CSV table of C-alpha atoms in Angstrom, one decimal:
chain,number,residue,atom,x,y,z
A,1,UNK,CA,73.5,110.3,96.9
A,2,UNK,CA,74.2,111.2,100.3
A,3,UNK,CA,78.1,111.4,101.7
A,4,UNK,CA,77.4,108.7,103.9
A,5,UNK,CA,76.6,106.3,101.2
A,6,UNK,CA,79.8,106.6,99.4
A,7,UNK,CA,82.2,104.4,99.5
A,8,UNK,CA,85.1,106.2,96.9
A,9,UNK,CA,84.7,109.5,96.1
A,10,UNK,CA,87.3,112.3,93.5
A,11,UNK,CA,87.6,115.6,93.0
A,12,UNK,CA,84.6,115.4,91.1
A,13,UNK,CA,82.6,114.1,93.4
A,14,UNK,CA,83.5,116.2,95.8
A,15,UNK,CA,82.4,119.6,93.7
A,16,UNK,CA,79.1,118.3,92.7
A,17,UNK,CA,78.2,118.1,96.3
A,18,UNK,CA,80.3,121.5,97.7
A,19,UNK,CA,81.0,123.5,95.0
A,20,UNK,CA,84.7,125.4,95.5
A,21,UNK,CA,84.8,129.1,94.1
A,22,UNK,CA,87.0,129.2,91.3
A,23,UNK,CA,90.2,130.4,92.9
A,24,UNK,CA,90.5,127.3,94.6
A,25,UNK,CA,89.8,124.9,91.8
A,26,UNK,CA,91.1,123.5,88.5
A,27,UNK,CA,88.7,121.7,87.4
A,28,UNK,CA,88.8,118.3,87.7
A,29,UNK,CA,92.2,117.6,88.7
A,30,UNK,CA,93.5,120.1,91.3
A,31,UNK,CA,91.8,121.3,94.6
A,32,UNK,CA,93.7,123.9,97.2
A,33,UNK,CA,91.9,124.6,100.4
A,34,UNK,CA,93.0,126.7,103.2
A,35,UNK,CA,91.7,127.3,106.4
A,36,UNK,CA,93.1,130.1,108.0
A,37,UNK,CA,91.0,132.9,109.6
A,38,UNK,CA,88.3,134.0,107.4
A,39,UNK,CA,89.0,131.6,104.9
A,40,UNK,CA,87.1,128.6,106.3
A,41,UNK,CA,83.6,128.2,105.0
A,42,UNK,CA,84.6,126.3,100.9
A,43,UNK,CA,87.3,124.6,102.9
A,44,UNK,CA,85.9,123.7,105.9
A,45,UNK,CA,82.7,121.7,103.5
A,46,UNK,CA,85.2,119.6,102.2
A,47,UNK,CA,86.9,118.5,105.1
A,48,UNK,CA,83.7,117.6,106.3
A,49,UNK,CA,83.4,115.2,103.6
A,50,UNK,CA,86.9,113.6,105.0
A,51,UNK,CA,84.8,113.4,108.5
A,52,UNK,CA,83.3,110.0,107.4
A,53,UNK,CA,85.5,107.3,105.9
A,54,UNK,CA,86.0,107.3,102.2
A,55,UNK,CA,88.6,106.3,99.4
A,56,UNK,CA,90.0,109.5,98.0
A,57,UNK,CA,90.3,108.7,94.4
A,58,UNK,CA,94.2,110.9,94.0
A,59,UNK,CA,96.4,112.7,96.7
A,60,UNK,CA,95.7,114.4,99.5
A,61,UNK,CA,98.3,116.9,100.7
A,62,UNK,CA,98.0,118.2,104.0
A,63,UNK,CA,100.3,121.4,106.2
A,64,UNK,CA,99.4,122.3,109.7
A,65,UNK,CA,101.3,125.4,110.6
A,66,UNK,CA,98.9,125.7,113.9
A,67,UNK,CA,96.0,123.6,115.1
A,68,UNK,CA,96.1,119.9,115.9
A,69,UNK,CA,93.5,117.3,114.3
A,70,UNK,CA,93.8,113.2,114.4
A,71,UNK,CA,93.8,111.2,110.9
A,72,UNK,CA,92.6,107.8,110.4
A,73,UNK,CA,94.8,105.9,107.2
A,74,UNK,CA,93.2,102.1,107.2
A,75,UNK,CA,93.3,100.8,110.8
A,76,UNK,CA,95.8,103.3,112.7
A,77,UNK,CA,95.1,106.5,114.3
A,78,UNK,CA,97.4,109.6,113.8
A,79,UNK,CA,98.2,112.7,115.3
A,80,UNK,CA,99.0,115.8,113.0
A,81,UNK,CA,100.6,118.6,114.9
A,82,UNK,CA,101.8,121.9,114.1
A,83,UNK,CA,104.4,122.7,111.3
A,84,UNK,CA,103.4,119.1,110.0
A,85,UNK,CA,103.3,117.9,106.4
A,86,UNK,CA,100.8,114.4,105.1
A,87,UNK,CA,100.0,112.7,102.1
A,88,UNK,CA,97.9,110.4,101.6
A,89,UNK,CA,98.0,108.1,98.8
A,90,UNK,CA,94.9,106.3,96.8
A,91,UNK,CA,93.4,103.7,97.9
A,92,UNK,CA,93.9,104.5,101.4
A,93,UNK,CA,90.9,104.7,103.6
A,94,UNK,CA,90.5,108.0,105.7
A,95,UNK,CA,89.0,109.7,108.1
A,96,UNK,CA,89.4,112.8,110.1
A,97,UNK,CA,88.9,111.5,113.3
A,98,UNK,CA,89.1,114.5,115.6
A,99,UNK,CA,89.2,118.2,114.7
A,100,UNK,CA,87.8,120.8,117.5
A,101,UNK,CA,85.3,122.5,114.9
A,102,UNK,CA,84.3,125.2,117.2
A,103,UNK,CA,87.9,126.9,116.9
A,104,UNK,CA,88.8,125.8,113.0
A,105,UNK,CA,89.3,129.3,112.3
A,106,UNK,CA,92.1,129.7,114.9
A,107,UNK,CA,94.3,126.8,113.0
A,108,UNK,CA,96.1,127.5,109.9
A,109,UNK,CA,95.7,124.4,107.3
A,110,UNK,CA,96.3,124.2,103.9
A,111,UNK,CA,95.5,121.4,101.9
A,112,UNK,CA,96.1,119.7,98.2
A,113,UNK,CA,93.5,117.9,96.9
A,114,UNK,CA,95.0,116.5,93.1
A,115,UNK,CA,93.4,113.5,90.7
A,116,UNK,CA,95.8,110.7,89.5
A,117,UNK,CA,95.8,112.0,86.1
A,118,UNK,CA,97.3,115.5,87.3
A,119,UNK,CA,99.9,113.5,89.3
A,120,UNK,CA,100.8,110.8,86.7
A,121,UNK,CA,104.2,112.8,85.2
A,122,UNK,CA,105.7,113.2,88.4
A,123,UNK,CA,107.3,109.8,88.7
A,124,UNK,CA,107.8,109.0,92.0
A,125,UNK,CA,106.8,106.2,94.0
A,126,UNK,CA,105.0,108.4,96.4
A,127,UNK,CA,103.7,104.7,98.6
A,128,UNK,CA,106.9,103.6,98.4
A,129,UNK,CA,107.7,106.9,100.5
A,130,UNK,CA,104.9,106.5,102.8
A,131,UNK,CA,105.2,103.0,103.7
A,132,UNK,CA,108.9,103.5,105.2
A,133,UNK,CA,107.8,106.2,106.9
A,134,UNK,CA,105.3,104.4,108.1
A,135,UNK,CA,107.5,101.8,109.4
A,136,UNK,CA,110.0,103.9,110.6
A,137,UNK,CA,108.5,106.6,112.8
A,138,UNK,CA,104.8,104.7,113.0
A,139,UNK,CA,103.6,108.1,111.6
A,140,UNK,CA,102.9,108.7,108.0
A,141,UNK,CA,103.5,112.5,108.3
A,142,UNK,CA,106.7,114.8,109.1
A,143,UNK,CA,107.6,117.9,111.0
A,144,UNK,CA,109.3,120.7,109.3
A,145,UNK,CA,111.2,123.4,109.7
A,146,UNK,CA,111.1,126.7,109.7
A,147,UNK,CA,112.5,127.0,106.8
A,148,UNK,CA,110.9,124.2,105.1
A,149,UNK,CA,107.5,125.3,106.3
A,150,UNK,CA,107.4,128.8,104.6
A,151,UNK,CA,108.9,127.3,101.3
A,152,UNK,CA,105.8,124.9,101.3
A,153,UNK,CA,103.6,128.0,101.9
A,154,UNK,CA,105.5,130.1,99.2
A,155,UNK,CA,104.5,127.1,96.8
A,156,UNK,CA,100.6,127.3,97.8
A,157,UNK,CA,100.6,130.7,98.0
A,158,UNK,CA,102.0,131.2,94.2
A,159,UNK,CA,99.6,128.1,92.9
A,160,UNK,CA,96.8,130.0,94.4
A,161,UNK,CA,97.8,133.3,93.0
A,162,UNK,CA,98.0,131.6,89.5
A,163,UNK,CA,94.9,129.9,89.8
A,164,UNK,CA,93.0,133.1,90.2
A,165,UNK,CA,95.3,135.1,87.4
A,166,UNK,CA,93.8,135.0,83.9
A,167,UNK,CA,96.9,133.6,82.3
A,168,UNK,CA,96.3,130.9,79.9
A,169,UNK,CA,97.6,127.3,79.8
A,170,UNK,CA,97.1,127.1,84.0
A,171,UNK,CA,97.4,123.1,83.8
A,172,UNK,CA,100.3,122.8,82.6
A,173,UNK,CA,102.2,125.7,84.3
A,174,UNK,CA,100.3,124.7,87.5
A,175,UNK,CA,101.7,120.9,86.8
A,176,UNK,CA,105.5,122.4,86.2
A,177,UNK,CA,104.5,123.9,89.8
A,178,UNK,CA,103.5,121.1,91.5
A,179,UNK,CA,106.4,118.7,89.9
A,180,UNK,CA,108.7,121.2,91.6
A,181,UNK,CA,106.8,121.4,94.7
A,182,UNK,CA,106.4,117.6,94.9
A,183,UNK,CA,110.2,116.9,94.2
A,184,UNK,CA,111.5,118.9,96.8
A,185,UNK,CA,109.0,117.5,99.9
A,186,UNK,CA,109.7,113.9,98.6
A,187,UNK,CA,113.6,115.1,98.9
A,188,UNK,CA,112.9,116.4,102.7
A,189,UNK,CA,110.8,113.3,103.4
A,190,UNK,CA,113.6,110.3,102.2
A,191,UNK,CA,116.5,112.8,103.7
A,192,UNK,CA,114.2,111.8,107.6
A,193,UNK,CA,113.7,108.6,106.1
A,194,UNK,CA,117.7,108.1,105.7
A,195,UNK,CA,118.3,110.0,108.8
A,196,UNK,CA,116.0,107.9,111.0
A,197,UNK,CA,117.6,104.6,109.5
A,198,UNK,CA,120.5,105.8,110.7
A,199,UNK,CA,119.3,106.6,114.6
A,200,UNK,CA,118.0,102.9,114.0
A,201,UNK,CA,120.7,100.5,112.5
A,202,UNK,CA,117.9,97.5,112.8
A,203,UNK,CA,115.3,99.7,110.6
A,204,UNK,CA,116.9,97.9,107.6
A,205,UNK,CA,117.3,95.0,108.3
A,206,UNK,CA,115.8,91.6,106.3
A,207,UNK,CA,113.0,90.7,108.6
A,208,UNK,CA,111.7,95.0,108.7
A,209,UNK,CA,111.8,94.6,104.7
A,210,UNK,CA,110.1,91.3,104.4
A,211,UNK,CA,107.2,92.6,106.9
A,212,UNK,CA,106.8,96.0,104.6
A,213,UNK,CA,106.2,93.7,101.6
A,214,UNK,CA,104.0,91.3,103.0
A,215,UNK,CA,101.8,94.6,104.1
A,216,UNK,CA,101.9,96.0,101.0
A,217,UNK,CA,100.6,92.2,99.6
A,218,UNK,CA,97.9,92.5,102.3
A,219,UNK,CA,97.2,95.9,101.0
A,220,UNK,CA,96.5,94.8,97.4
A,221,UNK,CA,95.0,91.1,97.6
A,222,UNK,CA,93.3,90.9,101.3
A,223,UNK,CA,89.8,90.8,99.4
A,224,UNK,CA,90.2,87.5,97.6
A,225,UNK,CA,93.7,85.9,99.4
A,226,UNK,CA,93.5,85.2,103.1
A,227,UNK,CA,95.7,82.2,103.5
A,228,UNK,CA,99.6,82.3,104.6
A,229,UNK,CA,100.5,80.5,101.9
A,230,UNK,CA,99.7,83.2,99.0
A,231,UNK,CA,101.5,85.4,100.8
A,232,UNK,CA,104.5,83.3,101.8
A,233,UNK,CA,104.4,81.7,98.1
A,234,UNK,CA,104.3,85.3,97.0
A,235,UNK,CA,107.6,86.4,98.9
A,236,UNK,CA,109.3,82.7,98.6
A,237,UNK,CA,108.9,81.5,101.9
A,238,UNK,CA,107.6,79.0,104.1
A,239,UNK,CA,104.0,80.2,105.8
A,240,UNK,CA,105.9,79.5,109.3
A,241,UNK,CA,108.4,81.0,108.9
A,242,UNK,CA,106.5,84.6,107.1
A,243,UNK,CA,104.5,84.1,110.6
A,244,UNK,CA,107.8,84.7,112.7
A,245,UNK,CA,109.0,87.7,110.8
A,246,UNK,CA,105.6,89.2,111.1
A,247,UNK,CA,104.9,88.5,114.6
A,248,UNK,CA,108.9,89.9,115.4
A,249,UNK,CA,108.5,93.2,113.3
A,250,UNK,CA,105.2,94.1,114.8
A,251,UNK,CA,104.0,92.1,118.0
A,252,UNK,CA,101.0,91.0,116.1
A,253,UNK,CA,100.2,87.8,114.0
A,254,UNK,CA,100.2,87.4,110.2
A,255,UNK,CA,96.4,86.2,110.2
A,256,UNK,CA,95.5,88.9,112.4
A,257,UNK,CA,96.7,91.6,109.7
A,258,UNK,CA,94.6,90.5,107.2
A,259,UNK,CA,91.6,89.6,109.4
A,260,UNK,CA,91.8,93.1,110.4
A,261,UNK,CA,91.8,94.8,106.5
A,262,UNK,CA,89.0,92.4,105.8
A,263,UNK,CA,87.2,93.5,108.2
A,264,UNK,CA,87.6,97.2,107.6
A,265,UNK,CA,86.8,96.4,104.1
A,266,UNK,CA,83.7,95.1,105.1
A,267,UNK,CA,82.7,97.7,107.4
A,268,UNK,CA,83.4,100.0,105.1
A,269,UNK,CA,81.0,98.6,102.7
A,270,UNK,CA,78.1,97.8,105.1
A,271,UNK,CA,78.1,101.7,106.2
A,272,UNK,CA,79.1,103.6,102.9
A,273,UNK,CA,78.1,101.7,100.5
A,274,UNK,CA,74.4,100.4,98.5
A,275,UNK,CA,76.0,96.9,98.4
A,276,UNK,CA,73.6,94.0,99.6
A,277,UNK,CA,75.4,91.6,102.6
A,278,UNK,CA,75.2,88.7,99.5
A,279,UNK,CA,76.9,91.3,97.2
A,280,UNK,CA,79.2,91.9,99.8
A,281,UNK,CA,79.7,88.2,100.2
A,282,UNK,CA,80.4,87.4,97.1
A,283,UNK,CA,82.9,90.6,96.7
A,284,UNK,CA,84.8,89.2,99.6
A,285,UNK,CA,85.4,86.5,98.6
A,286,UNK,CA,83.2,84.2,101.2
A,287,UNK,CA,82.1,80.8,99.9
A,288,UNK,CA,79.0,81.9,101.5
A,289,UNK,CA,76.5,84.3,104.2
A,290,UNK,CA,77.0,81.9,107.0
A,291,UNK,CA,80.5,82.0,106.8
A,292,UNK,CA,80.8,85.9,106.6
A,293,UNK,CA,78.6,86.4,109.4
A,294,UNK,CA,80.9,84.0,111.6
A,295,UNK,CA,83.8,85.8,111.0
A,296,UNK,CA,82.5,89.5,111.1
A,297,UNK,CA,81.1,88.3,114.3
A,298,UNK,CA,84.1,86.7,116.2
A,299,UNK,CA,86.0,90.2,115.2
A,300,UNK,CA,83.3,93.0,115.9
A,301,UNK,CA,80.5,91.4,118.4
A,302,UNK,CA,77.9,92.2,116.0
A,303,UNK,CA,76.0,90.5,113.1
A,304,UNK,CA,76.5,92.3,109.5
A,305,UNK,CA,72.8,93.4,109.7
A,306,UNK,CA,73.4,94.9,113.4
A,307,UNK,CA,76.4,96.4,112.7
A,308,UNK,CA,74.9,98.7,109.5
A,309,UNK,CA,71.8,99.6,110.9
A,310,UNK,CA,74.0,100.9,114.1
């Protein structure tokens, strides 16, 4: 199947169709890529995956120490600059929008590419994280310092060094590794989140919580719920009233939120995916075609049909 068909794709996915010398892999659940002078080629094919939007069935965790490349997360746009740390969470659609492949080899990116089930005993509510981020800087990445730049490239370097050593038991020492790794950026990331709320006594306040919720509802039911009343049932209160809070945390209407995730949903499937428009339909939620094509329509201009053969 070609990468342009798929609609979610994992680490094993990803091998099958670029194979990663073993340095660079463990197995199944742990990928570390690195572009960085020579060491482009392995890395630079699975980036190239990223190039074309896709679910990422785990965690993606990217550091820029030099170079600058654009990331698309759902229906925003980002910019990732130098001495810059990202991860993205599953179920998150992405994209790398922008990165200037005729000078790749002049930046310096390493990346972390790591299943669920290699990330399931660090417990830490890793969207939680990114969501008030989010929120708070409109940004889902941070810069570090210095100092908090070479410690994550100590980490890689070492997980690297172990994943090419013959010592036994990798996983789990490699897991120990990443636990550590993992705790201590999580403990830099909430020390800007706390430090931002402070520059912004407002971030935490009701309304700013109520619209984080409601996104995260959007998030999980958008493809069968698309009435204010779920939603407002869901977080005990009135549909008007949800409709002011949203519309006052982010300029931009309650319905208009979840028009716009259906509508990247179905995108999504009319380009990446074998689905038929009725199979589409029907896994929409739409009571039927005519309806669909209506709304795709009034949001993109184009019919379904048009819009995937384009």
């Amino acid at each position: 199947m070609e990468i342009d068909q798929l609609q979610t794709i994992d680490i094993r996915r990803i091998l099958s169709l670029a194979p990663v010398i073993d340095e660079y892999a463990l197995g199944t659940d742990l990928i570390l890529g690195e572009v960085s002078g020579k060491r482009v080629e392995k890395s630079e094919a699975i980036l190239n995956m990223l190039k074309y939007p896709v679910r990422f069935d785990g965690y993606i965790i990217f550091f820029l120490r030099r170079g600058h490349f654009q990331i698309d997360l759902n229906l925003d746009t980002y910019e990732v600059r130098p001495n810059s740390f990202l991860i993205n969470v599953p179920g998150n659609i992405i994209k790398l929008s922008a990165y200037d492949e005729d000078h790749i080899g002049d930046a310096e990116l390493y990346f972390v590419l790591a299943s669920k089930e290699f990330m399931s005993g660090i417990h830490f509510d890793f969207n939680k994280v990114v969501q008030e981020s989010v929120s708070l800087w409109n940004n889902p990445c941070i810069t570090l310092t210095e100092q908090e730049m070479q410690m994550a490239e100590q980490y890689f370097n070492l997980s690297r060094d172990l994943l090419r050593s013959p010592m036994r038991n990798k996983k789990e020492i490699l897991g120990a590794l990443v636990t550590s790794f993992t705790y201590g950026t999580m403990d830099i990331w909430t020390r800007r989140i706390v430090m931002a709320r402070e520059a912004d006594p407002t971030s935490t306040a009701r309304v700013k919580q109520l619209f984080e919720r409601f996104m995260a509802l959007v998030t999980e039911y958008h493809c069968t719920e698309r009435g204010m009343a779920f939603y407002a049932d869901k977080l005990c209160l009135t549909p008007k009233y949800l409709s002011r809070l949203v519309k006052q945390a982010s300029g931009r209407s309650a319905p208009a939120w979840i028009d716009s995730f259906v509508i990247l949903e179905a995108k999504n499937m009319l380009k990446y995916s074998d689905k038929t428009i009725k199979e589409i339909v029907y896994a929409l939620h739409f009571p039927n075609q005519s309806v669909f094509y209506k709304f795709f329509k009034a949001h993109t201009g184009l019919t379904p049909s048009e819009y995937r053969k384009g």
